[in-house]
Amino acid sequence: MAEHYEAVVIGGGPAGLTAGIYLMRAGINTILLEKGIVGGSPLMTEHVENYPGFPDGIAGKDLMARMAEQAKRFGLVIREFTGVEKIGRSEEQFEIEHGEGVFAANGVVVAVGTESAKLGIPGETEFAGRGVSYCATCDGMFFRNAKVAVVGGGDAAIQEALTLANLASQVYIVHRRGELRAQKILQDRVFERGNMTVLWSRVPWEIKGKDQVESMVLKDTVTGEMTEMAVDGVFFYVGSHPSTAFLGNLVDRDEAGFILTEEDLTTRTPGLFVAGDARKKLLRQVTTAVGDGALAAVGLERYLLQTR
Ligand code: NAP
């Protein structure tokens, strides 16, 4: 028989944990399901310095440990498991299917975040874990005094390139055009560092090596010229996308796969709310994820009161 909760929160990043805190404080029996490690994408950020309340900044993992501790203090049940496979909807309830069984719930908050995009160039998959990485905070220590390349010009790329610059001897930022997308304060730090070089208007073409990454071939996006540079590691930050196939047609999505919500975070399915980076939105930050979590939880609380 399905284990029953009034609310199921799917995803244990800032949006999901905030929804859990609000739902538990509203007296709603809630379980949070996380398919990896509770904490979400801030776990991959060494230092978060734009989340208010921490004047000196805080390590991403410490911030998330605090949020999880706070949620548990209000009695939130958190279960780390293999992931949700499908959600069914009957008149009375949602059925959340996972590898080990089914949870039944009266309402759901989906806060699954996003996953790193892959470029799909030769060598990227072959050298994954052998010089190719998507997380400098996790793998940077393997590149002490090494030469590394970071691909991308957004906040994630530049923030993680700055983390790598504390360890590696040289950090190359490979960006496809002549201007970075990242916040100005992050850009300024790059230009102040002696061991960081931006390779403008270049895209990675191939990653080469024997057992480990040894070099990367780059194509100039203006001239078409190909060059090969020696590097020990390549970190990709070329955007991210949500994995929401398990929601089937319970939600609408934009062309990139982000879920469309109303302003109050409702979806086309009554009782199903979406919070955080997985939804189509203007700004993906811990601050906005936390706001989403609160809004979705309060919306779900009202929905449950109306349908009880
Ligand atoms: P993003 O902002 O979408 O940036 C992706 C970068 O990859 C862009 O510079 C893009 O180039 C480049 N790119 C995309 N496809 C490419 C391709 N095929 N070949 C080469 N380069 C390619 O993604 P993100 O940096 O992962 O950030 C995702 C969201 O999280 C953003 O909203 C960001 O603000 C937020 N975030 C915030 C922080 C923070 O505040 N500290 C940290 C991490 C993430 P173009 O610029 O030319 O499009």
Short mmCIF file of C-alpha atoms and ligand atoms in Angstrom, two decimals:
data_model
loop_
_atom_site.label_atom_id
_atom_site.label_comp_id
_atom_site.label_asym_id
_atom_site.label_seq_id
_atom_site.Cartn_x
_atom_site.Cartn_y
_atom_site.Cartn_z
CA MET A 1 0.00 0.00 0.00
CA ALA A 2 1.19 3.51 -0.76
CA GLU A 3 2.69 5.54 2.07
CA HIS A 4 0.43 8.62 2.42
CA TYR A 5 1.41 12.24 3.13
CA GLU A 6 -0.61 15.43 2.80
CA ALA A 7 2.24 16.96 0.80
CA VAL A 8 5.25 15.62 -1.07
CA VAL A 9 8.11 17.95 -1.96
CA ILE A 10 10.34 16.64 -4.75
CA GLY A 11 13.87 18.04 -4.61
CA GLY A 12 16.02 19.05 -1.66
CA GLY A 13 17.67 22.29 -2.80
CA PRO A 14 16.84 25.73 -1.37
CA ALA A 15 13.36 25.81 -2.95
CA GLY A 16 12.38 22.34 -1.72
CA LEU A 17 13.75 22.81 1.79
CA THR A 18 12.02 26.18 2.16
CA ALA A 19 8.74 24.64 0.97
CA GLY A 20 9.28 21.89 3.57
CA ILE A 21 9.85 24.41 6.36
CA TYR A 22 6.71 26.36 5.47
CA LEU A 23 4.53 23.27 5.05
CA MET A 24 5.64 21.75 8.36
CA ARG A 25 5.13 25.04 10.17
CA ALA A 26 1.58 25.08 8.70
CA GLY A 27 0.95 21.67 10.29
CA ILE A 28 0.93 19.80 6.97
CA ASN A 29 2.34 16.29 7.11
CA THR A 30 5.10 16.45 4.48
CA ILE A 31 7.88 14.29 3.10
CA LEU A 32 10.75 15.64 1.00
CA LEU A 33 12.22 13.31 -1.61
CA GLU A 34 15.75 13.91 -2.89
CA LYS A 35 17.35 11.74 -5.54
CA GLY A 36 20.92 12.74 -4.75
CA ILE A 37 22.28 14.53 -1.72
CA VAL A 38 20.12 17.10 0.06
CA GLY A 39 21.35 20.62 -0.71
CA GLY A 40 20.91 21.00 -4.47
CA SER A 41 23.08 23.11 -6.74
CA PRO A 42 24.52 25.41 -3.99
CA LEU A 43 26.51 22.35 -2.88
CA MET A 44 28.57 22.97 -6.00
CA THR A 45 29.28 26.60 -5.05
CA GLU A 46 32.27 27.07 -2.83
CA HIS A 47 31.25 30.46 -1.51
CA VAL A 48 27.78 32.05 -1.63
CA GLU A 49 28.06 35.75 -1.01
CA ASN A 50 24.76 37.17 -2.27
CA TYR A 51 22.43 35.39 0.16
CA PRO A 52 21.42 37.98 2.77
CA GLY A 53 22.24 37.37 6.42
CA PHE A 54 25.81 36.21 5.90
CA PRO A 55 27.92 39.38 5.62
CA ASP A 56 31.13 37.41 4.99
CA GLY A 57 29.43 34.91 2.67
CA ILE A 58 29.03 31.23 3.49
CA ALA A 59 30.15 27.96 1.89
CA GLY A 60 27.33 26.54 -0.26
CA LYS A 61 27.42 23.24 1.63
CA ASP A 62 27.23 25.02 5.02
CA LEU A 63 24.28 27.14 3.93
CA MET A 64 22.42 24.06 2.74
CA ALA A 65 23.26 22.06 5.87
CA ARG A 66 21.71 24.88 7.89
CA MET A 67 18.55 24.88 5.76
CA ALA A 68 18.21 21.10 6.10
CA GLU A 69 18.76 21.29 9.86
CA GLN A 70 16.08 23.99 10.13
CA ALA A 71 13.61 21.89 8.12
CA LYS A 72 14.29 18.82 10.27
CA ARG A 73 13.73 20.89 13.41
CA PHE A 74 10.14 21.38 12.24
CA GLY A 75 9.81 17.62 11.73
CA LEU A 76 10.22 17.41 7.96
CA VAL A 77 10.86 13.82 6.86
CA ILE A 78 13.68 13.86 4.29
CA ARG A 79 14.32 10.77 2.22
CA GLU A 80 17.28 10.41 -0.15
CA PHE A 81 16.50 7.75 -2.75
CA THR A 82 16.72 6.84 -6.41
CA GLY A 83 14.34 9.45 -7.80
CA VAL A 84 10.73 9.85 -8.88
CA GLU A 85 9.85 7.90 -12.03
CA LYS A 86 6.29 9.03 -12.64
CA ILE A 87 3.46 11.00 -11.07
CA GLY A 88 -0.11 9.85 -11.55
CA ARG A 89 -3.16 11.93 -10.70
CA SER A 90 -6.53 10.55 -9.69
CA GLU A 91 -9.59 12.49 -8.46
CA GLU A 92 -8.47 12.30 -4.84
CA GLN A 93 -4.70 12.27 -4.85
CA PHE A 94 -1.31 12.18 -6.54
CA GLU A 95 0.59 8.94 -6.83
CA ILE A 96 4.33 9.42 -6.84
CA GLU A 97 6.03 6.34 -8.23
CA HIS A 98 9.67 5.63 -7.46
CA GLY A 99 12.00 2.67 -7.72
CA GLU A 100 11.00 1.28 -4.34
CA GLY A 101 7.22 1.88 -4.33
CA VAL A 102 4.58 4.62 -4.34
CA PHE A 103 3.84 7.66 -2.18
CA ALA A 104 0.30 9.03 -2.16
CA ALA A 105 -0.21 12.75 -1.53
CA ASN A 106 -2.90 15.41 -1.68
CA GLY A 107 -0.51 17.97 -3.09
CA VAL A 108 2.96 18.20 -4.58
CA VAL A 109 5.71 20.81 -4.80
CA VAL A 110 8.20 20.06 -7.58
CA ALA A 111 11.57 21.67 -6.85
CA VAL A 112 13.93 19.53 -8.89
CA GLY A 113 16.34 22.24 -10.08
CA THR A 114 18.46 21.70 -13.16
CA GLU A 115 21.29 19.51 -14.42
CA SER A 116 24.48 20.58 -16.20
CA ALA A 117 24.21 20.74 -19.98
CA LYS A 118 26.70 18.72 -22.03
CA LEU A 119 28.36 20.16 -25.15
CA GLY A 120 28.66 16.77 -26.82
CA ILE A 121 32.13 17.32 -28.32
CA PRO A 122 34.55 14.42 -28.92
CA GLY A 123 36.36 13.48 -25.71
CA GLU A 124 33.82 15.08 -23.34
CA THR A 125 32.18 11.82 -22.26
CA GLU A 126 35.31 9.72 -22.72
CA PHE A 127 37.34 11.86 -20.28
CA ALA A 128 34.53 12.52 -17.75
CA GLY A 129 36.13 11.99 -14.33
CA ARG A 130 39.57 11.87 -15.99
CA GLY A 131 40.06 15.59 -16.44
CA VAL A 132 36.58 16.60 -17.61
CA SER A 133 34.33 17.88 -14.81
CA TYR A 134 31.16 19.88 -14.22
CA CYS A 135 31.98 20.86 -10.62
CA ALA A 136 35.10 22.81 -9.66
CA THR A 137 34.06 22.91 -6.02
CA CYS A 138 33.99 19.08 -6.00
CA ASP A 139 37.01 18.30 -8.21
CA GLY A 140 39.18 21.42 -8.09
CA MET A 141 41.58 19.93 -5.54
CA PHE A 142 42.77 17.43 -8.16
CA PHE A 143 44.10 20.32 -10.23
CA ARG A 144 46.46 21.96 -7.76
CA ASN A 145 49.20 23.79 -9.73
CA ALA A 146 47.74 22.46 -13.00
CA LYS A 147 46.51 24.23 -16.15
CA VAL A 148 42.74 24.11 -16.53
CA ALA A 149 40.12 25.48 -18.91
CA VAL A 150 36.62 26.58 -17.94
CA VAL A 151 34.08 26.64 -20.76
CA GLY A 152 31.28 29.23 -20.58
CA GLY A 153 30.81 32.87 -19.64
CA GLY A 154 27.83 32.79 -17.25
CA ASP A 155 27.75 33.14 -13.44
CA ALA A 156 28.47 29.45 -12.86
CA ALA A 157 31.51 29.43 -15.18
CA ILE A 158 33.06 32.57 -13.77
CA GLN A 159 32.36 31.80 -10.13
CA GLU A 160 33.85 28.34 -10.50
CA ALA A 161 36.79 29.64 -12.54
CA LEU A 162 37.58 31.95 -9.60
CA THR A 163 37.48 28.95 -7.25
CA LEU A 164 39.89 27.10 -9.55
CA ALA A 165 42.23 30.09 -9.72
CA ASN A 166 42.98 29.55 -6.01
CA LEU A 167 44.32 26.08 -6.79
CA ALA A 168 45.47 25.84 -10.40
CA SER A 169 48.53 27.58 -11.80
CA GLN A 170 46.60 28.87 -14.83
CA VAL A 171 42.90 29.12 -15.63
CA TYR A 172 41.73 29.72 -19.19
CA ILE A 173 38.12 30.81 -19.66
CA VAL A 174 36.89 29.74 -23.08
CA HIS A 175 33.94 31.87 -24.18
CA ARG A 176 32.16 31.82 -27.51
CA ARG A 177 31.78 35.59 -27.88
CA GLY A 178 33.51 38.82 -26.91
CA GLU A 179 31.61 39.62 -23.72
CA LEU A 180 30.91 37.63 -20.56
CA ARG A 181 27.36 37.05 -19.38
CA ALA A 182 28.30 36.81 -15.67
CA GLN A 183 27.61 39.47 -13.01
CA LYS A 184 30.02 42.42 -13.23
CA ILE A 185 31.49 41.88 -9.75
CA LEU A 186 32.58 38.37 -10.80
CA GLN A 187 33.99 39.63 -14.11
CA ASP A 188 36.05 42.31 -12.35
CA ARG A 189 37.66 39.68 -10.16
CA VAL A 190 38.75 37.70 -13.22
CA PHE A 191 40.47 40.71 -14.72
CA GLU A 192 42.24 41.43 -11.41
CA ARG A 193 43.76 37.95 -11.15
CA GLY A 194 47.18 37.25 -12.60
CA ASN A 195 46.56 33.60 -13.43
CA MET A 196 43.30 33.90 -15.38
CA THR A 197 43.04 34.46 -19.13
CA VAL A 198 39.84 34.80 -21.13
CA LEU A 199 40.06 33.25 -24.60
CA TRP A 200 37.40 35.30 -26.39
CA SER A 201 35.37 34.02 -29.35
CA ARG A 202 36.49 30.44 -29.01
CA VAL A 203 34.54 27.17 -28.67
CA PRO A 204 35.93 23.80 -27.64
CA TRP A 205 36.11 21.40 -30.57
CA GLU A 206 37.74 18.28 -29.11
CA ILE A 207 39.36 17.06 -25.91
CA LYS A 208 42.42 14.87 -26.34
CA GLY A 209 44.63 12.71 -24.16
CA LYS A 210 45.70 9.18 -23.35
CA ASP A 211 44.48 8.17 -19.85
CA GLN A 212 43.82 11.75 -18.75
CA VAL A 213 43.03 15.01 -20.51
CA GLU A 214 46.17 16.44 -22.10
CA SER A 215 44.93 19.06 -24.52
CA MET A 216 41.89 20.78 -25.99
CA VAL A 217 41.30 21.86 -29.57
CA LEU A 218 39.58 25.25 -29.88
CA LYS A 219 37.85 26.83 -32.84
CA ASP A 220 37.87 30.59 -33.31
CA THR A 221 34.21 31.56 -33.86
CA VAL A 222 35.22 34.59 -35.97
CA THR A 223 38.05 33.28 -38.17
CA GLY A 224 37.35 29.54 -38.02
CA GLU A 225 40.99 28.93 -37.08
CA MET A 226 41.74 25.81 -35.02
CA THR A 227 44.32 25.79 -32.22
CA GLU A 228 45.38 23.11 -29.74
CA MET A 229 46.34 24.05 -26.18
CA ALA A 230 47.79 21.90 -23.42
CA VAL A 231 45.47 21.58 -20.39
CA ASP A 232 45.15 19.09 -17.54
CA GLY A 233 41.46 19.65 -16.93
CA VAL A 234 38.33 21.06 -18.60
CA PHE A 235 35.34 22.30 -16.61
CA PHE A 236 32.08 22.80 -18.52
CA TYR A 237 29.50 25.43 -17.50
CA VAL A 238 27.44 25.89 -20.64
CA GLY A 239 24.05 26.19 -18.98
CA SER A 240 21.64 23.79 -17.44
CA HIS A 241 18.23 22.24 -18.04
CA PRO A 242 15.60 20.58 -15.86
CA SER A 243 14.80 16.85 -15.98
CA THR A 244 11.04 16.76 -15.79
CA ALA A 245 10.03 13.78 -17.95
CA PHE A 246 8.52 12.16 -14.85
CA LEU A 247 5.83 14.86 -14.86
CA GLY A 248 4.47 13.77 -18.26
CA ASN A 249 1.70 16.13 -19.34
CA LEU A 250 0.83 17.34 -15.84
CA VAL A 251 2.70 20.58 -16.67
CA ASP A 252 3.41 22.84 -19.65
CA ARG A 253 7.01 23.59 -20.63
CA ASP A 254 8.82 26.16 -22.75
CA GLU A 255 10.99 25.16 -25.74
CA ALA A 256 14.03 24.61 -23.43
CA GLY A 257 12.06 22.31 -21.10
CA PHE A 258 11.54 24.78 -18.22
CA ILE A 259 8.13 24.42 -16.56
CA LEU A 260 5.57 27.18 -17.06
CA THR A 261 3.87 28.38 -13.89
CA GLU A 262 1.43 31.13 -13.03
CA GLU A 263 2.62 33.98 -10.81
CA ASP A 264 1.46 32.01 -7.75
CA LEU A 265 3.48 28.96 -8.95
CA THR A 266 0.41 26.91 -9.83
CA THR A 267 0.53 24.71 -12.94
CA ARG A 268 -2.11 23.28 -15.25
CA THR A 269 -2.66 20.53 -12.62
CA PRO A 270 -4.48 21.71 -9.48
CA GLY A 271 -2.46 20.83 -6.36
CA LEU A 272 0.84 20.63 -8.25
CA PHE A 273 3.17 23.58 -7.69
CA VAL A 274 6.64 24.19 -9.14
CA ALA A 275 9.37 26.14 -7.33
CA GLY A 276 12.99 27.02 -8.04
CA ASP A 277 15.27 26.69 -11.06
CA ALA A 278 13.16 24.09 -12.91
CA ARG A 279 10.54 26.68 -13.77
CA LYS A 280 10.71 29.34 -16.44
CA LYS A 281 11.87 32.46 -14.60
CA LEU A 282 14.06 35.53 -14.94
CA LEU A 283 16.58 34.94 -12.17
CA ARG A 284 17.99 31.66 -10.82
CA GLN A 285 19.58 32.35 -7.44
CA VAL A 286 19.34 30.91 -3.93
CA THR A 287 17.36 34.02 -2.94
CA THR A 288 14.75 33.49 -5.67
CA ALA A 289 14.58 29.72 -5.03
CA VAL A 290 13.85 30.36 -1.36
CA GLY A 291 11.10 32.84 -2.31
CA ASP A 292 9.59 30.29 -4.69
CA GLY A 293 9.62 27.59 -1.99
CA ALA A 294 7.68 29.82 0.40
CA LEU A 295 5.17 30.87 -2.26
CA ALA A 296 4.52 27.31 -3.46
CA ALA A 297 4.07 26.05 0.11
CA VAL A 298 1.57 28.77 1.01
CA GLY A 299 -0.28 28.12 -2.26
CA LEU A 300 -0.41 24.40 -1.50
CA GLU A 301 -1.59 25.07 2.06
CA ARG A 302 -4.52 27.13 0.67
CA TYR A 303 -5.28 24.45 -1.91
CA LEU A 304 -5.39 21.75 0.78
CA LEU A 305 -7.70 23.87 2.97
CA GLN A 306 -10.12 24.28 0.05
CA THR A 307 -10.12 20.61 -0.91
CA ARG A 308 -10.11 18.98 2.53
P1 NAP B 1 24.00 30.51 -18.20
O1 NAP B 1 23.84 31.79 -17.47
O2 NAP B 1 22.95 30.09 -19.17
O3 NAP B 1 25.41 30.61 -18.98
C1 NAP B 1 25.81 29.59 -19.85
C2 NAP B 1 27.08 30.03 -20.56
O4 NAP B 1 27.47 28.99 -21.46
C3 NAP B 1 26.90 31.30 -21.38
O5 NAP B 1 28.02 32.14 -21.25
C4 NAP B 1 26.76 30.76 -22.81
O6 NAP B 1 27.30 31.65 -23.77
C5 NAP B 1 27.64 29.52 -22.76
N1 NAP B 1 27.17 28.51 -23.72
C6 NAP B 1 25.93 28.00 -23.87
N2 NAP B 1 25.88 27.09 -24.86
C7 NAP B 1 27.14 27.04 -25.37
C8 NAP B 1 27.73 26.32 -26.43
N3 NAP B 1 27.02 25.46 -27.16
N4 NAP B 1 29.04 26.52 -26.69
C9 NAP B 1 29.78 27.38 -25.95
N5 NAP B 1 29.28 28.11 -24.92
C10 NAP B 1 27.96 27.94 -24.65
O7 NAP B 1 24.18 29.24 -17.22
P2 NAP B 1 24.87 29.11 -15.77
O8 NAP B 1 26.09 29.94 -15.67
O9 NAP B 1 24.92 27.67 -15.51
O10 NAP B 1 23.79 29.74 -14.80
C11 NAP B 1 22.47 29.20 -14.75
C12 NAP B 1 21.63 30.10 -13.84
O11 NAP B 1 22.09 29.99 -12.49
C13 NAP B 1 21.74 31.56 -14.22
O12 NAP B 1 20.48 32.14 -14.04
C14 NAP B 1 22.75 32.11 -13.25
O13 NAP B 1 22.59 33.49 -12.99
C15 NAP B 1 22.47 31.26 -12.00
N6 NAP B 1 23.70 31.14 -11.19
C16 NAP B 1 23.99 32.15 -10.34
C17 NAP B 1 25.16 32.10 -9.59
C18 NAP B 1 25.47 33.24 -8.66
O14 NAP B 1 24.71 34.15 -8.53
N7 NAP B 1 26.60 33.29 -8.02
C19 NAP B 1 26.03 31.03 -9.71
C20 NAP B 1 25.71 30.02 -10.60
C21 NAP B 1 24.55 30.09 -11.37
P3 NAP B 1 26.52 33.04 -24.14
O15 NAP B 1 26.81 33.97 -23.01
O16 NAP B 1 27.14 33.43 -25.43
O17 NAP B 1 25.06 32.67 -24.28
#
